[in-house]
Tab-separated table of C-alpha atoms in Angstrom:
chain	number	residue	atom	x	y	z
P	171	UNK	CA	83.295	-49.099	-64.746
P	172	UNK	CA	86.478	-47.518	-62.226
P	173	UNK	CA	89.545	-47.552	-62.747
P	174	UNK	CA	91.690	-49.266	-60.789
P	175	UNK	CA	95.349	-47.984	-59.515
P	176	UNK	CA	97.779	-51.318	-58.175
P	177	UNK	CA	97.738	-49.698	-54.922
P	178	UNK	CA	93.740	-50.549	-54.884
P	179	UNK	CA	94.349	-53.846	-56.626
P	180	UNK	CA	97.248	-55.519	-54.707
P	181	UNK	CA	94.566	-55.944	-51.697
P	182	UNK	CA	92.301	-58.151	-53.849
P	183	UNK	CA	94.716	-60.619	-54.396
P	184	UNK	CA	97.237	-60.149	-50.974
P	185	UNK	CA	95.442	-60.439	-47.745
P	186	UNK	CA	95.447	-56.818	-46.336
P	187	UNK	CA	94.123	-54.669	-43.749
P	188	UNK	CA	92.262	-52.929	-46.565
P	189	UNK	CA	91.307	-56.176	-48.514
P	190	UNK	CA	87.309	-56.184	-47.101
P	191	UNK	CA	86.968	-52.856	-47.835
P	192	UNK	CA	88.066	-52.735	-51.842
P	193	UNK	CA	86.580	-56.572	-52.201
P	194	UNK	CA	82.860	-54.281	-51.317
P	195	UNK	CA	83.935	-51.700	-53.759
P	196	UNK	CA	84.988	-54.204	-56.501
P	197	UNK	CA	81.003	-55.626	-55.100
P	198	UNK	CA	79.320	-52.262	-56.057
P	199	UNK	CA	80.825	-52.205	-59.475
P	200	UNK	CA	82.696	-55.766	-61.232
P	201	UNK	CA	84.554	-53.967	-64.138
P	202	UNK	CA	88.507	-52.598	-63.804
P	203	UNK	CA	90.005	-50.880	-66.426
P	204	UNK	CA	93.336	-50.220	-65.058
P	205	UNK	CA	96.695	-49.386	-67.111
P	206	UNK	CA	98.873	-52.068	-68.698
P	207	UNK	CA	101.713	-51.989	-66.395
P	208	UNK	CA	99.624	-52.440	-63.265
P	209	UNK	CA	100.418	-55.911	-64.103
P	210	UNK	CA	104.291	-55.002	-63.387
P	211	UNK	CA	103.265	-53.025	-60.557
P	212	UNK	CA	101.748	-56.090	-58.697
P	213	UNK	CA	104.092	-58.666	-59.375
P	214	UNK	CA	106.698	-56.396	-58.079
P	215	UNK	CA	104.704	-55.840	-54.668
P	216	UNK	CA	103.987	-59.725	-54.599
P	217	UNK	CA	107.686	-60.127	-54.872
P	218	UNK	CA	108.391	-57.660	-52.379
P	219	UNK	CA	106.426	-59.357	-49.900
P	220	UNK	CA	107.697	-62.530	-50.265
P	221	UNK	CA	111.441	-60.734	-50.011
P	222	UNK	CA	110.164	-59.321	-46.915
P	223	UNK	CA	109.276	-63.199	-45.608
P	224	UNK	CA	105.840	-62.207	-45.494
P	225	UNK	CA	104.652	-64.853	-48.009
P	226	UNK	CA	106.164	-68.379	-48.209
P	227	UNK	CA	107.311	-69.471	-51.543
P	228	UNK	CA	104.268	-71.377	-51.772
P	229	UNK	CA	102.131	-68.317	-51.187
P	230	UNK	CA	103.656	-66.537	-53.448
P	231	UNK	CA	102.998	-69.200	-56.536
P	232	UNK	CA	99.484	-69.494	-55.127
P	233	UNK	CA	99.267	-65.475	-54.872
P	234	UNK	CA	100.854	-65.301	-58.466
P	235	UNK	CA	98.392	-67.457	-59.694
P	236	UNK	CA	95.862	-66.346	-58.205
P	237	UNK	CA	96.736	-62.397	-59.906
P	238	UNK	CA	97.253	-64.110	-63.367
P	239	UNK	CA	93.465	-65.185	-63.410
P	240	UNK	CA	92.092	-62.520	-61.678
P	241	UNK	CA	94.135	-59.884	-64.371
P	242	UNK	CA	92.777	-61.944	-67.755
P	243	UNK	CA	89.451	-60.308	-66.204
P	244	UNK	CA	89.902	-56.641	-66.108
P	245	UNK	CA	90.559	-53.689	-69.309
P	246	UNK	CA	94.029	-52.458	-69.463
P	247	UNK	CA	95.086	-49.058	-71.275
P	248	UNK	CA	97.811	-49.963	-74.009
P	249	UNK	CA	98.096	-46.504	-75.868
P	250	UNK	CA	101.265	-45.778	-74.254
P	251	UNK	CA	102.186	-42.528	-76.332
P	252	UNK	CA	99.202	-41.070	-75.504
P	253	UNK	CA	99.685	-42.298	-71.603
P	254	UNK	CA	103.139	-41.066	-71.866
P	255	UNK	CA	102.629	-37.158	-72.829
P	256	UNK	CA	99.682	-37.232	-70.027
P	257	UNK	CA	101.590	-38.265	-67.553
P	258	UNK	CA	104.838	-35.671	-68.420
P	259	UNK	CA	102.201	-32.644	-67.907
P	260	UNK	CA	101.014	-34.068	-64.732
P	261	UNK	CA	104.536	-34.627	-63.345
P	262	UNK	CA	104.845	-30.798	-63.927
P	263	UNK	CA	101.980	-30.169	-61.996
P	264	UNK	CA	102.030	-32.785	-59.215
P	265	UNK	CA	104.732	-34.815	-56.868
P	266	UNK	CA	104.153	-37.691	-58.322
P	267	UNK	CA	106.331	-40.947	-58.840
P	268	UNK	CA	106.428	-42.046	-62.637
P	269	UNK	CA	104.240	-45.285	-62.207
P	270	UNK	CA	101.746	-42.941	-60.254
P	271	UNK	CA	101.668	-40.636	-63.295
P	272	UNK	CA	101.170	-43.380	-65.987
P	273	UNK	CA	98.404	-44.713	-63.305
P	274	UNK	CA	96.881	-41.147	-63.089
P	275	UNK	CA	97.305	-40.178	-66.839
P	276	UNK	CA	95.823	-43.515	-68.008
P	277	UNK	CA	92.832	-42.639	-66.145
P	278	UNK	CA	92.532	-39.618	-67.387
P	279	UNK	CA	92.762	-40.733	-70.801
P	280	UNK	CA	89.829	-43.161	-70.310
P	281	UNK	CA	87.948	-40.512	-68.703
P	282	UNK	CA	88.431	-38.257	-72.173
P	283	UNK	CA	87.441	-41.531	-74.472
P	284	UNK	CA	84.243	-42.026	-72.621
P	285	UNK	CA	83.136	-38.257	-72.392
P	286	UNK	CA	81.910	-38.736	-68.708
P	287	UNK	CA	82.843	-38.891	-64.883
P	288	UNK	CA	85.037	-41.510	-63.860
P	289	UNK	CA	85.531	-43.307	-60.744
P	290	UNK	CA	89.222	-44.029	-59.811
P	291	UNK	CA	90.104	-46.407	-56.768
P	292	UNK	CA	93.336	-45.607	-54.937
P	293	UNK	CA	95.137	-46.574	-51.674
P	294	UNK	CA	97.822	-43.882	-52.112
P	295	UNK	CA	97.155	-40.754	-51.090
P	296	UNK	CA	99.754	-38.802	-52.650
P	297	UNK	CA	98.077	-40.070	-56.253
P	298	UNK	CA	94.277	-39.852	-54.520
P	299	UNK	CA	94.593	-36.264	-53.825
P	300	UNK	CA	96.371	-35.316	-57.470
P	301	UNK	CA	93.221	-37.449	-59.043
P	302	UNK	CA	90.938	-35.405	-57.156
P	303	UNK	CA	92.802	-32.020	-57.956
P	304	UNK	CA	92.573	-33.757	-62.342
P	305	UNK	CA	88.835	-33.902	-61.415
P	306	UNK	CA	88.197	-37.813	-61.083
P	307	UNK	CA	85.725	-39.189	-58.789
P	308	UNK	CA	88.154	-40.830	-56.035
P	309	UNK	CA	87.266	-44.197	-53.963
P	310	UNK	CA	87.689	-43.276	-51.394
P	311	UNK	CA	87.212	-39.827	-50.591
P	312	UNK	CA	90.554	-38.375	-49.399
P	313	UNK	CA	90.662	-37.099	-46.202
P	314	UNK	CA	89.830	-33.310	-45.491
């Protein structure tokens, strides 16, 4: 299992420079656990796109679609108290956006319930480098 951030995720279901490269990591290792409002998160860069004129409206309701199957298939985190208070104490410790702090703190908590190392796939580097510094495994490695 690796959890999943929407910046990882929004490639698997919009065609992206990155999309071959996190389709072979989703290949190594089929389950996501990701946190509930990824959901929200994707939507909202599907919508984005399709602002931007960079999906038709028929793209789009294929893309949406598409996302609504493909997200009946992963774990979400739902304990939002206890995602809440972990994401405050990282905000005090890293420049982080809120999302990107529920995203981080979510992992974190699923790292804590399962007693063990935990993978967590990330486009964004700002959040990729304060996973590292929280001790998660990060996909992929940040830059030196």
């Amino acid at each position: 299992m690796r959890y999943w951030d929407a910046s990882a995720l929004v490639p698997l279901v919009v065609a992206e420079a990155s999309s071959d490269a996190v389709r072979r990591w989703l290949a190594e290792d089929g389950r996501i656990v990701t946190w509930a409002w990824s959901r929200t998160e994707i939507v909202a860069a599907i919508e984005r796109r399709t602002r931007e004129g960079l999906l038709s409206r028929p793209q789009r309701r294929e893309v949406l679609e598409r996302f609504a199957a493909f997200a009946d298939t992963w774990d979400e985190v739902t304990e939002v108290l206890a995602v809440r208070a972990r994401a405050n104490a990282l905000l005090a410790r890293h420049a982080l956006r809120a999302a990107d702090a529920g995203q981080l703190g979510a992992a974190l908590l699923v790292q804590d319930q399962l007693a063990a190392p935990l993978s967590f796939v990330c486009l964004d580097k700002r959040l990729a480098y304060a996973a590292e510094l929280e001790s998660l495994q990060v996909i992929p490695e940040p830059a030196a």
